mmCIF file of C-alpha atoms in Angstrom:
data_model
loop_
_atom_site.group_PDB
_atom_site.id
_atom_site.type_symbol
_atom_site.label_atom_id
_atom_site.label_comp_id
_atom_site.label_asym_id
_atom_site.label_seq_id
_atom_site.Cartn_x
_atom_site.Cartn_y
_atom_site.Cartn_z
ATOM 1 C CA MET B 1 -35.019 59.487 39.648
ATOM 2 C CA SER B 2 -35.586 60.013 43.337
ATOM 3 C CA GLU B 3 -36.599 57.923 46.284
ATOM 4 C CA GLY B 4 -39.018 59.692 48.544
ATOM 5 C CA GLY B 5 -40.260 59.323 52.059
ATOM 6 C CA GLN B 6 -41.753 61.403 54.774
ATOM 7 C CA GLY B 7 -39.000 62.777 56.903
ATOM 8 C CA GLY B 8 -38.468 65.332 59.541
ATOM 9 C CA GLY B 9 -35.523 67.164 60.928
ATOM 10 C CA ASP B 10 -32.732 68.481 58.799
ATOM 11 C CA ALA B 11 -32.630 65.539 56.389
ATOM 12 C CA GLY B 12 -35.624 66.698 54.336
ATOM 13 C CA ARG B 13 -36.559 64.669 51.297
ATOM 14 C CA SER B 14 -33.999 62.286 49.837
ATOM 15 C CA THR B 15 -32.912 62.701 46.221
ATOM 16 C CA SER B 16 -30.192 61.278 44.051
ATOM 17 C CA GLU B 17 -28.273 64.516 44.623
ATOM 18 C CA GLU B 18 -28.991 64.604 48.375
ATOM 19 C CA PRO B 19 -29.370 60.986 49.554
ATOM 20 C CA TRP B 20 -29.911 60.056 53.172
ATOM 21 C CA PRO B 21 -27.061 58.538 55.125
ATOM 22 C CA VAL B 22 -27.651 55.063 56.505
ATOM 23 C CA ARG B 23 -28.058 56.430 60.036
ATOM 24 C CA VAL B 24 -30.845 58.735 58.866
ATOM 25 C CA VAL B 25 -32.649 55.878 57.115
ATOM 26 C CA SER B 26 -32.298 53.805 60.280
ATOM 27 C CA GLN B 27 -33.635 56.656 62.420
ATOM 28 C CA LYS B 28 -36.632 57.157 60.160
ATOM 29 C CA ILE B 29 -37.404 53.420 60.166
ATOM 30 C CA GLY B 30 -37.285 53.570 63.962
ATOM 31 C CA ALA B 31 -39.677 56.504 63.938
ATOM 32 C CA TRP B 32 -42.114 54.723 61.650
ATOM 33 C CA ILE B 33 -42.015 51.568 63.805
ATOM 34 C CA ALA B 34 -42.530 53.633 66.965
ATOM 35 C CA ARG B 35 -45.796 54.932 65.509
ATOM 36 C CA LEU B 36 -47.053 51.333 65.131
ATOM 37 C CA GLY B 37 -47.744 51.096 68.849
ATOM 38 C CA TRP B 38 -48.595 47.968 70.828
ATOM 39 C CA VAL B 39 -49.670 44.842 68.963
ATOM 40 C CA TRP B 40 -50.704 41.270 69.726
ATOM 41 C CA VAL B 41 -48.283 38.739 68.251
ATOM 42 C CA ASP B 42 -48.634 34.983 67.759
ATOM 43 C CA GLY B 43 -45.615 32.707 67.357
ATOM 44 C CA GLN B 44 -43.569 29.742 68.521
ATOM 45 C CA VAL B 45 -40.851 30.014 71.141
ATOM 46 C CA ALA B 46 -37.597 28.949 69.515
ATOM 47 C CA GLN B 47 -35.321 29.848 72.425
ATOM 48 C CA ILE B 48 -35.588 31.067 76.045
ATOM 49 C CA SER B 49 -32.755 32.753 77.914
ATOM 50 C CA ARG B 50 -33.262 33.105 81.676
ATOM 51 C CA ARG B 51 -30.110 34.356 83.335
ATOM 52 C CA PRO B 52 -29.917 33.655 87.074
ATOM 53 C CA GLY B 53 -30.596 36.795 89.064
ATOM 54 C CA ALA B 54 -31.530 38.832 85.976
ATOM 55 C CA THR B 55 -34.938 40.483 85.805
ATOM 56 C CA THR B 56 -35.007 40.479 82.000
ATOM 57 C CA VAL B 57 -35.820 37.356 79.989
ATOM 58 C CA PHE B 58 -34.947 37.020 76.310
ATOM 59 C CA LEU B 59 -37.064 34.965 73.929
ATOM 60 C CA THR B 60 -36.691 34.130 70.253
ATOM 61 C CA LEU B 61 -40.162 34.094 68.714
ATOM 62 C CA ARG B 62 -40.517 32.247 65.418
ATOM 63 C CA ASP B 63 -43.170 32.162 62.714
ATOM 64 C CA PRO B 64 -43.188 28.492 61.573
ATOM 65 C CA SER B 65 -44.916 29.313 58.308
ATOM 66 C CA ALA B 66 -42.398 31.945 57.224
ATOM 67 C CA ASP B 67 -39.198 30.742 58.908
ATOM 68 C CA LEU B 68 -38.886 34.229 60.421
ATOM 69 C CA SER B 69 -37.902 35.082 63.981
ATOM 70 C CA LEU B 70 -37.702 38.116 66.268
ATOM 71 C CA THR B 71 -36.069 38.725 69.634
ATOM 72 C CA VAL B 72 -38.490 39.416 72.486
ATOM 73 C CA THR B 73 -37.531 41.003 75.806
ATOM 74 C CA THR B 74 -39.779 40.906 78.832
ATOM 75 C CA ASN B 75 -39.660 41.122 82.581
ATOM 76 C CA ARG B 76 -39.313 37.863 84.486
ATOM 77 C CA ASP B 77 -42.426 38.754 86.477
ATOM 78 C CA VAL B 78 -44.415 39.052 83.209
ATOM 79 C CA LEU B 79 -43.270 35.605 82.112
ATOM 80 C CA ASP B 80 -43.912 34.017 85.506
ATOM 81 C CA ALA B 81 -47.389 35.526 85.626
ATOM 82 C CA GLY B 82 -48.496 34.481 82.141
ATOM 83 C CA ALA B 83 -46.471 31.393 81.255
ATOM 84 C CA PRO B 84 -44.401 30.079 84.168
ATOM 85 C CA GLU B 85 -43.885 26.652 82.527
ATOM 86 C CA LEU B 86 -42.997 28.032 79.114
ATOM 87 C CA ARG B 87 -40.702 25.750 77.115
ATOM 88 C CA GLU B 88 -39.014 25.939 73.762
ATOM 89 C CA GLY B 89 -41.389 24.894 71.002
ATOM 90 C CA ALA B 90 -44.486 26.208 72.796
ATOM 91 C CA ARG B 91 -46.962 28.482 71.036
ATOM 92 C CA VAL B 92 -47.583 31.862 72.672
ATOM 93 C CA VAL B 93 -49.611 35.016 72.188
ATOM 94 C CA LEU B 94 -47.957 38.131 73.560
ATOM 95 C CA HIS B 95 -48.724 41.831 73.838
ATOM 96 C CA ALA B 96 -45.667 43.726 72.693
ATOM 97 C CA LYS B 97 -44.353 46.962 71.279
ATOM 98 C CA PRO B 98 -42.013 46.771 68.277
ATOM 99 C CA GLU B 99 -38.714 48.520 68.896
ATOM 100 C CA PHE B 100 -36.086 49.372 66.307
ATOM 101 C CA TYR B 101 -32.533 49.907 67.532
ATOM 102 C CA ALA B 102 -31.287 52.429 65.010
ATOM 103 C CA ALA B 103 -27.610 52.099 65.911
ATOM 104 C CA ARG B 104 -27.625 48.442 64.906
ATOM 105 C CA GLY B 105 -30.570 48.385 62.509
ATOM 106 C CA THR B 106 -32.262 45.555 64.446
ATOM 107 C CA LEU B 107 -35.930 44.993 65.240
ATOM 108 C CA SER B 108 -37.179 43.427 68.473
ATOM 109 C CA LEU B 109 -40.321 43.221 70.582
ATOM 110 C CA ARG B 110 -40.825 44.369 74.178
ATOM 111 C CA ALA B 111 -43.619 42.343 75.788
ATOM 112 C CA ASP B 112 -45.713 43.304 78.795
ATOM 113 C CA GLU B 113 -48.006 40.255 78.630
ATOM 114 C CA ILE B 114 -47.352 36.663 77.553
ATOM 115 C CA ARG B 115 -49.960 33.910 77.279
ATOM 116 C CA GLN B 116 -49.085 30.345 76.478
ATOM 117 C CA VAL B 117 -51.556 28.860 74.029
ATOM 118 C CA GLY B 118 -53.460 26.055 75.734
ATOM 119 C CA LEU B 119 -54.173 22.629 74.320
ATOM 120 C CA GLY B 120 -57.769 23.481 73.510
ATOM 121 C CA GLU B 121 -56.772 26.565 71.564
ATOM 122 C CA LEU B 122 -54.055 24.611 69.759
ATOM 123 C CA LEU B 123 -56.577 22.000 68.684
ATOM 124 C CA ALA B 124 -58.988 24.704 67.538
ATOM 125 C CA ARG B 125 -56.246 26.297 65.422
ATOM 126 C CA LEU B 126 -55.323 22.935 63.950
ATOM 127 C CA GLU B 127 -58.964 22.253 63.084
ATOM 128 C CA LYS B 128 -59.216 25.629 61.370
ATOM 129 C CA LEU B 129 -56.028 24.941 59.408
ATOM 130 C CA LYS B 130 -57.304 21.469 58.534
ATOM 131 C CA LYS B 131 -60.476 22.926 57.012
ATOM 132 C CA LEU B 132 -58.450 25.495 55.063
ATOM 133 C CA LEU B 133 -56.093 22.900 53.588
ATOM 134 C CA ALA B 134 -58.980 20.563 52.789
ATOM 135 C CA ALA B 135 -60.815 23.363 50.981
ATOM 136 C CA GLU B 136 -57.707 23.999 48.880
ATOM 137 C CA GLY B 137 -57.578 20.350 47.812
ATOM 138 C CA LEU B 138 -54.456 19.276 49.722
ATOM 139 C CA PHE B 139 -56.257 16.209 51.102
ATOM 140 C CA ASP B 140 -57.912 15.055 47.853
ATOM 141 C CA ARG B 141 -57.560 11.312 47.314
ATOM 142 C CA ALA B 142 -57.519 11.777 43.543
ATOM 143 C CA ARG B 143 -54.118 13.480 43.677
ATOM 144 C CA LYS B 144 -52.464 10.897 45.910
ATOM 145 C CA ARG B 145 -49.831 8.747 44.202
ATOM 146 C CA ARG B 146 -49.124 5.090 44.836
ATOM 147 C CA PRO B 147 -45.460 4.345 45.647
ATOM 148 C CA PRO B 148 -43.735 1.900 43.286
ATOM 149 C CA PHE B 149 -44.023 -1.806 44.100
ATOM 150 C CA LEU B 150 -40.258 -2.072 44.670
ATOM 151 C CA PRO B 151 -38.529 1.321 45.116
ATOM 152 C CA GLY B 152 -35.001 1.589 43.797
ATOM 153 C CA ARG B 153 -34.060 3.878 46.697
ATOM 154 C CA ILE B 154 -36.050 5.138 49.680
ATOM 155 C CA GLY B 155 -35.568 8.598 51.158
ATOM 156 C CA LEU B 156 -35.930 8.600 54.952
ATOM 157 C CA ILE B 157 -36.387 11.768 57.030
ATOM 158 C CA THR B 158 -36.182 11.061 60.760
ATOM 159 C CA GLY B 159 -34.353 11.828 63.996
ATOM 160 C CA ARG B 160 -30.729 10.799 64.312
ATOM 161 C CA ALA B 161 -30.239 7.370 65.922
ATOM 162 C CA SER B 162 -33.947 7.327 66.799
ATOM 163 C CA ALA B 163 -36.156 4.310 67.361
ATOM 164 C CA ALA B 164 -38.153 5.390 64.300
ATOM 165 C CA GLU B 165 -35.041 5.274 62.106
ATOM 166 C CA ARG B 166 -34.105 1.863 63.474
ATOM 167 C CA ASP B 167 -37.622 0.483 63.000
ATOM 168 C CA VAL B 168 -37.874 1.600 59.369
ATOM 169 C CA LEU B 169 -34.398 0.412 58.363
ATOM 170 C CA THR B 170 -34.537 -2.892 60.240
ATOM 171 C CA ASN B 171 -38.010 -3.937 59.118
ATOM 172 C CA ALA B 172 -37.530 -2.828 55.522
ATOM 173 C CA ARG B 173 -34.258 -4.757 55.212
ATOM 174 C CA ARG B 174 -35.795 -7.769 56.893
ATOM 175 C CA ARG B 175 -38.517 -7.780 54.261
ATOM 176 C CA TRP B 176 -36.252 -6.991 51.301
ATOM 177 C CA PRO B 177 -32.533 -7.287 52.139
ATOM 178 C CA ALA B 178 -31.334 -5.447 49.014
ATOM 179 C CA VAL B 179 -33.362 -2.281 49.672
ATOM 180 C CA GLU B 180 -31.398 0.996 49.535
ATOM 181 C CA PHE B 181 -31.937 4.080 51.707
ATOM 182 C CA ARG B 182 -30.861 7.698 51.628
ATOM 183 C CA THR B 183 -31.376 8.943 55.167
ATOM 184 C CA VAL B 184 -31.481 12.598 56.204
ATOM 185 C CA ASN B 185 -31.449 13.151 59.967
ATOM 186 C CA VAL B 186 -33.386 16.152 61.256
ATOM 187 C CA ALA B 187 -34.903 17.529 64.422
ATOM 188 C CA VAL B 188 -38.352 15.987 64.844
ATOM 189 C CA GLN B 189 -39.651 18.370 67.499
ATOM 190 C CA GLY B 190 -39.043 21.925 68.572
ATOM 191 C CA PRO B 191 -38.755 25.120 66.543
ATOM 192 C CA SER B 192 -36.018 23.853 64.213
ATOM 193 C CA ALA B 193 -37.953 20.734 63.174
ATOM 194 C CA VAL B 194 -40.092 22.273 60.422
ATOM 195 C CA PRO B 195 -37.331 24.093 58.497
ATOM 196 C CA GLN B 196 -35.035 21.067 58.719
ATOM 197 C CA ILE B 197 -37.729 18.667 57.503
ATOM 198 C CA ILE B 198 -38.654 21.003 54.625
ATOM 199 C CA ASP B 199 -34.992 21.292 53.594
ATOM 200 C CA ALA B 200 -34.638 17.499 53.709
ATOM 201 C CA LEU B 201 -37.770 17.138 51.574
ATOM 202 C CA LYS B 202 -36.327 19.449 48.938
ATOM 203 C CA VAL B 203 -33.052 17.506 48.840
ATOM 204 C CA LEU B 204 -34.702 14.089 48.513
ATOM 205 C CA ASP B 205 -37.378 15.253 46.070
ATOM 206 C CA ALA B 206 -34.639 16.578 43.789
ATOM 207 C CA ASP B 207 -32.772 13.234 43.860
ATOM 208 C CA PRO B 208 -33.842 11.235 40.756
ATOM 209 C CA THR B 209 -32.759 7.960 42.396
ATOM 210 C CA VAL B 210 -35.256 8.354 45.267
ATOM 211 C CA ASP B 211 -38.616 6.736 44.424
ATOM 212 C CA VAL B 212 -40.450 7.356 47.708
ATOM 213 C CA ILE B 213 -39.884 9.553 50.792
ATOM 214 C CA VAL B 214 -40.738 8.480 54.352
ATOM 215 C CA ILE B 215 -41.124 11.012 57.177
ATOM 216 C CA ALA B 216 -40.889 9.045 60.426
ATOM 217 C CA ARG B 217 -41.146 9.802 64.127
ATOM 218 C CA GLY B 218 -41.895 7.451 66.965
ATOM 219 C CA GLY B 219 -44.929 9.124 68.480
ATOM 220 C CA GLY B 220 -45.098 11.655 71.313
ATOM 221 C CA GLY B 221 -47.457 14.134 72.911
ATOM 222 C CA ILE B 222 -49.642 16.413 70.851
ATOM 223 C CA GLU B 223 -47.342 19.392 71.437
ATOM 224 C CA ASP B 224 -44.325 17.322 70.405
ATOM 225 C CA LEU B 225 -46.090 16.459 67.157
ATOM 226 C CA LEU B 226 -47.052 20.043 66.281
ATOM 227 C CA PRO B 227 -44.313 20.347 63.619
ATOM 228 C CA PHE B 228 -46.087 17.618 61.634
ATOM 229 C CA SER B 229 -49.233 19.768 61.518
ATOM 230 C CA ASP B 230 -47.349 22.858 60.385
ATOM 231 C CA GLU B 231 -48.878 24.604 57.376
ATOM 232 C CA ALA B 232 -45.541 25.196 55.648
ATOM 233 C CA LEU B 233 -44.606 21.517 55.980
ATOM 234 C CA CYS B 234 -47.997 20.379 54.679
ATOM 235 C CA ARG B 235 -47.656 22.598 51.619
ATOM 236 C CA ALA B 236 -44.100 21.403 51.029
ATOM 237 C CA VAL B 237 -45.273 17.773 51.059
ATOM 238 C CA PHE B 238 -48.147 18.665 48.727
ATOM 239 C CA GLY B 239 -45.653 20.184 46.290
ATOM 240 C CA CYS B 240 -43.373 17.129 46.191
ATOM 241 C CA ARG B 241 -43.115 15.214 42.921
ATOM 242 C CA THR B 242 -42.016 12.081 44.797
ATOM 243 C CA PRO B 243 -44.656 10.075 46.736
ATOM 244 C CA VAL B 244 -44.472 10.815 50.476
ATOM 245 C CA VAL B 245 -45.289 8.384 53.302
ATOM 246 C CA SER B 246 -46.209 9.789 56.715
ATOM 247 C CA ALA B 247 -45.068 7.498 59.543
ATOM 248 C CA ILE B 248 -45.790 9.391 62.754
ATOM 249 C CA GLY B 249 -46.377 6.776 65.425
ATOM 250 C CA HIS B 250 -49.400 8.264 67.118
ATOM 251 C CA GLU B 251 -52.775 6.555 66.948
ATOM 252 C CA THR B 252 -54.828 8.923 69.146
ATOM 253 C CA ASP B 253 -54.231 12.190 67.306
ATOM 254 C CA THR B 254 -53.671 12.502 63.575
ATOM 255 C CA PRO B 255 -51.170 15.152 62.448
ATOM 256 C CA LEU B 256 -52.185 17.084 59.346
ATOM 257 C CA LEU B 257 -49.206 15.538 57.565
ATOM 258 C CA ASP B 258 -51.131 12.246 57.535
ATOM 259 C CA TYR B 259 -53.900 13.845 55.460
ATOM 260 C CA VAL B 260 -51.549 15.450 52.923
ATOM 261 C CA ALA B 261 -49.148 12.529 52.471
ATOM 262 C CA ASP B 262 -49.749 10.058 49.666
ATOM 263 C CA VAL B 263 -49.677 7.143 52.137
ATOM 264 C CA ARG B 264 -50.338 7.156 55.885
ATOM 265 C CA ALA B 265 -48.577 4.542 57.995
ATOM 266 C CA SER B 266 -49.635 4.106 61.610
ATOM 267 C CA THR B 267 -46.045 3.544 62.806
ATOM 268 C CA PRO B 268 -42.526 3.522 61.355
ATOM 269 C CA THR B 269 -42.715 -0.286 61.335
ATOM 270 C CA ASP B 270 -45.956 -0.095 59.365
ATOM 271 C CA ALA B 271 -44.243 2.265 56.922
ATOM 272 C CA ALA B 272 -41.568 -0.363 56.246
ATOM 273 C CA LYS B 273 -44.317 -2.855 55.402
ATOM 274 C CA ARG B 274 -46.001 -0.404 53.056
ATOM 275 C CA ILE B 275 -42.971 0.702 51.045
ATOM 276 C CA VAL B 276 -41.245 -2.620 50.301
ATOM 277 C CA PRO B 277 -42.660 -6.088 49.582
ATOM 278 C CA ASP B 278 -41.836 -9.113 51.720
ATOM 279 C CA LEU B 279 -39.317 -11.209 49.788
ATOM 280 C CA THR B 280 -40.393 -14.437 51.496
ATOM 281 C CA GLU B 281 -44.048 -13.721 50.793
ATOM 282 C CA GLU B 282 -43.345 -12.794 47.168
ATOM 283 C CA VAL B 283 -41.380 -16.021 46.650
ATOM 284 C CA ARG B 284 -44.311 -17.937 48.160
ATOM 285 C CA LEU B 285 -46.793 -16.141 45.902
ATOM 286 C CA ILE B 286 -44.616 -16.802 42.853
ATOM 287 C CA GLY B 287 -44.470 -20.486 43.831
ATOM 288 C CA GLN B 288 -48.256 -20.578 44.137
ATOM 289 C CA ALA B 289 -48.662 -18.863 40.777
ATOM 290 C CA ARG B 290 -46.247 -21.331 39.187
ATOM 291 C CA SER B 291 -48.163 -24.255 40.699
ATOM 292 C CA ARG B 292 -51.464 -22.869 39.398
ATOM 293 C CA LEU B 293 -49.931 -22.405 35.959
ATOM 294 C CA GLU B 294 -48.536 -25.940 35.936
ATOM 295 C CA ARG B 295 -51.927 -27.353 36.971
ATOM 296 C CA ALA B 296 -53.658 -25.346 34.274
ATOM 297 C CA VAL B 297 -51.214 -26.591 31.618
ATOM 298 C CA ARG B 298 -51.553 -30.206 32.800
ATOM 299 C CA ASN B 299 -55.338 -29.950 32.784
ATOM 300 C CA LEU B 300 -55.259 -28.523 29.270
ATOM 301 C CA VAL B 301 -52.936 -31.294 28.053
ATOM 302 C CA ASP B 302 -55.127 -33.946 29.716
ATOM 303 C CA ARG B 303 -58.292 -32.546 28.130
ATOM 304 C CA GLU B 304 -56.725 -32.459 24.687
ATOM 305 C CA SER B 305 -55.307 -35.990 25.139
ATOM 306 C CA HIS B 306 -58.765 -37.313 26.034
ATOM 307 C CA ARG B 307 -60.186 -35.501 23.036
ATOM 308 C CA LEU B 308 -57.592 -37.076 20.732
ATOM 309 C CA ASP B 309 -58.265 -40.521 22.216
ATOM 310 C CA SER B 310 -61.968 -40.014 21.598
ATOM 311 C CA LEU B 311 -61.307 -39.039 17.999
ATOM 312 C CA ARG B 312 -58.972 -41.991 17.453
ATOM 313 C CA SER B 313 -61.593 -44.429 18.761
ATOM 314 C CA ARG B 314 -64.107 -43.423 16.070
ATOM 315 C CA PRO B 315 -64.504 -45.996 13.206
ATOM 316 C CA VAL B 316 -63.308 -43.544 10.608
ATOM 317 C CA LEU B 317 -59.950 -43.335 12.350
ATOM 318 C CA ALA B 318 -59.839 -46.831 13.858
ATOM 319 C CA ARG B 319 -60.566 -48.619 10.428
ATOM 320 C CA PRO B 320 -60.294 -45.919 7.775
ATOM 321 C CA GLN B 321 -60.121 -48.487 4.847
ATOM 322 C CA VAL B 322 -63.642 -49.698 5.658
ATOM 323 C CA MET B 323 -64.999 -46.225 5.148
ATOM 324 C CA VAL B 324 -62.971 -45.811 1.946
ATOM 325 C CA ASP B 325 -64.323 -49.124 0.574
ATOM 326 C CA GLN B 326 -67.873 -48.109 1.446
ATOM 327 C CA ARG B 327 -67.449 -44.821 -0.315
ATOM 328 C CA ALA B 328 -65.826 -46.540 -3.328
ATOM 329 C CA VAL B 329 -68.901 -48.786 -3.790
ATOM 330 C CA GLU B 330 -71.157 -45.758 -3.530
ATOM 331 C CA VAL B 331 -69.041 -43.854 -6.060
ATOM 332 C CA THR B 332 -69.161 -46.828 -8.522
ATOM 333 C CA ALA B 333 -72.937 -47.107 -8.212
ATOM 334 C CA LEU B 334 -73.352 -43.400 -8.730
ATOM 335 C CA ARG B 335 -71.028 -43.494 -11.737
ATOM 336 C CA ASP B 336 -73.003 -46.349 -13.354
ATOM 337 C CA ARG B 337 -76.240 -44.586 -12.680
ATOM 338 C CA ALA B 338 -74.868 -41.395 -14.185
ATOM 339 C CA GLY B 339 -73.715 -43.345 -17.290
ATOM 340 C CA ARG B 340 -77.131 -44.912 -17.802
ATOM 341 C CA CYS B 341 -78.801 -41.576 -17.336
ATOM 342 C CA LEU B 342 -76.469 -39.995 -19.852
ATOM 343 C CA ASP B 343 -77.028 -42.776 -22.440
ATOM 344 C CA HIS B 344 -80.787 -42.462 -22.061
ATOM 345 C CA ARG B 345 -80.694 -38.704 -22.451
ATOM 346 C CA LEU B 346 -78.362 -38.931 -25.473
ATOM 347 C CA GLY B 347 -80.616 -41.559 -27.170
ATOM 348 C CA ALA B 348 -83.720 -39.463 -26.641
ATOM 349 C CA ALA B 349 -81.942 -36.381 -27.931
ATOM 350 C CA GLY B 350 -80.745 -38.283 -31.068
ATOM 351 C CA GLU B 351 -84.249 -39.463 -31.849
ATOM 352 C CA ASP B 352 -85.593 -35.934 -31.484
ATOM 353 C CA LEU B 353 -82.862 -34.714 -33.799
ATOM 354 C CA ARG B 354 -83.743 -37.295 -36.480
ATOM 355 C CA HIS B 355 -87.411 -36.299 -36.418
ATOM 356 C CA THR B 356 -86.498 -32.650 -36.692
ATOM 357 C CA LEU B 357 -84.207 -33.316 -39.654
ATOM 358 C CA ALA B 358 -86.958 -35.279 -41.426
ATOM 359 C CA ARG B 359 -89.382 -32.392 -41.004
ATOM 360 C CA LEU B 360 -86.781 -29.965 -42.242
ATOM 361 C CA ARG B 361 -86.142 -32.076 -45.335
ATOM 362 C CA ALA B 362 -89.859 -32.378 -46.083
ATOM 363 C CA LEU B 363 -90.244 -28.631 -45.951
ATOM 364 C CA SER B 364 -87.067 -27.719 -47.856
ATOM 365 C CA PRO B 365 -87.049 -26.631 -51.600
ATOM 366 C CA ALA B 366 -84.811 -29.605 -52.452
ATOM 367 C CA ALA B 367 -87.526 -31.997 -51.321
ATOM 368 C CA THR B 368 -90.027 -30.213 -53.586
ATOM 369 C CA LEU B 369 -87.678 -30.587 -56.550
ATOM 370 C CA ASP B 370 -87.343 -34.283 -55.765
ATOM 371 C CA ARG B 371 -91.059 -34.594 -56.340
ATOM 372 C CA GLY B 372 -90.667 -33.370 -60.015
ATOM 373 C CA TYR B 373 -91.034 -29.651 -59.591
ATOM 374 C CA ALA B 374 -88.592 -27.104 -61.037
ATOM 375 C CA ILE B 375 -87.554 -23.544 -60.200
ATOM 376 C CA VAL B 376 -87.542 -21.105 -63.135
ATOM 377 C CA GLN B 377 -85.397 -17.980 -62.843
ATOM 378 C CA ARG B 378 -84.812 -15.113 -65.203
ATOM 379 C CA ALA B 379 -81.276 -14.119 -66.135
ATOM 380 C CA ASP B 380 -81.262 -11.604 -63.250
ATOM 381 C CA GLY B 381 -81.988 -14.443 -60.799
ATOM 382 C CA HIS B 382 -85.631 -13.473 -60.231
ATOM 383 C CA VAL B 383 -87.805 -16.528 -59.609
ATOM 384 C CA VAL B 384 -90.617 -16.658 -62.130
ATOM 385 C CA ARG B 385 -93.953 -17.310 -60.480
ATOM 386 C CA ALA B 386 -96.295 -16.285 -63.366
ATOM 387 C CA ALA B 387 -96.135 -16.299 -67.211
ATOM 388 C CA SER B 388 -96.727 -12.589 -67.222
ATOM 389 C CA GLU B 389 -93.320 -12.058 -65.627
ATOM 390 C CA VAL B 390 -91.505 -13.058 -68.870
ATOM 391 C CA THR B 391 -91.660 -12.013 -72.476
ATOM 392 C CA LYS B 392 -90.836 -13.707 -75.714
ATOM 393 C CA GLY B 393 -87.149 -14.217 -76.205
ATOM 394 C CA ASP B 394 -86.253 -13.996 -72.408
ATOM 395 C CA ALA B 395 -83.527 -16.383 -71.379
ATOM 396 C CA LEU B 396 -84.487 -18.578 -68.479
ATOM 397 C CA ARG B 397 -82.682 -20.915 -66.148
ATOM 398 C CA VAL B 398 -84.539 -23.990 -64.976
ATOM 399 C CA ARG B 399 -83.330 -25.628 -61.762
ATOM 400 C CA LEU B 400 -84.238 -29.322 -61.380
ATOM 401 C CA ALA B 401 -83.695 -31.788 -58.571
ATOM 402 C CA GLU B 402 -80.547 -32.819 -60.327
ATOM 403 C CA GLY B 403 -78.923 -30.177 -62.487
ATOM 404 C CA GLU B 404 -80.104 -27.114 -64.401
ATOM 405 C CA LEU B 405 -81.442 -26.306 -67.939
ATOM 406 C CA SER B 406 -81.338 -23.160 -70.062
ATOM 407 C CA ALA B 407 -84.450 -22.167 -72.008
ATOM 408 C CA THR B 408 -85.787 -19.333 -74.152
ATOM 409 C CA VAL B 409 -89.359 -18.061 -74.144
ATOM 410 C CA ASP B 410 -90.913 -18.640 -77.648
ATOM 411 C CA GLY B 411 -94.302 -17.225 -77.141
#
């Protein structure tokens, strides 16, 4: 396998058998960079070095979104002409030529023009970034999470010994004395602010005991608050699993962090009010709820007592024996009536039965025999109805009303 590249001179093409020495690689990188020519570069000034009497000024130019920096050299006259009041943390646009120092393997920029980005341009860039983040859904209300009613531990990101830190801690503990904090102190302005805040976010978001994270700063000018509109910081907050509260004390201008955070507090003091309940107020509300509950129970007991009194005052409960006696008389009367009805029905049914039996007797063969008739049967049991049904010498049985006779046909 080989690693190729365009090269000149005696080095030729690199192969695994004939690799380039480090110095050759460095020289070729320098040659490639030299062909890039002059470029316009945008960045944030992280450091300025102006040595008294020196004509050369050294800058460290940082890309806030990538946490990447380059050294910039320029003439003092260039800086004085384009940005005489340049300070650390300012945004600049410069015209520069990339230079690669092959002996050290370092890249730098040589600038012949430097322009400090004005407030209007800064605001225009922020508005453009705001629209981009909004289009990507970073500001959507549907994704915002509500912090817990009473956090077990609060993560606080703020400047060391700052008024913002004091306001959050003091007011939160005044409202809920037992509240716990894990505080991470960071730079809250300047070029180091964004990377420090992002690192603090990662630490607190990874802590399972932290239920909510507060990013606090006590206000400042729009340029001082630029770190809180940084794209990398906004995306880091968006990616947090823990709810984030933005507490940048600036009412006039709204940093982009306020739009991304789950909760926006107008000041660090307001953040304390939003993240912990007021113990005194909660005790008062519990007392009110208890009073309402007691009144409701008393009212229910009173209503049921009145209802019971009303039931007890009814005759059936006041003199229950009277009602029993009345019902006993009614039961006796009904029983007598039922007995008479039953006797009447039984008598009528008996009479009907006697008539039916009399008719049955009148129509029965036995009744006919009683009137002097007889039933003549042959030996096989056939009833003889005509003389032609027998012949001389046939044995006959004659059934009378009382008893039977045997006979023989003579002729």
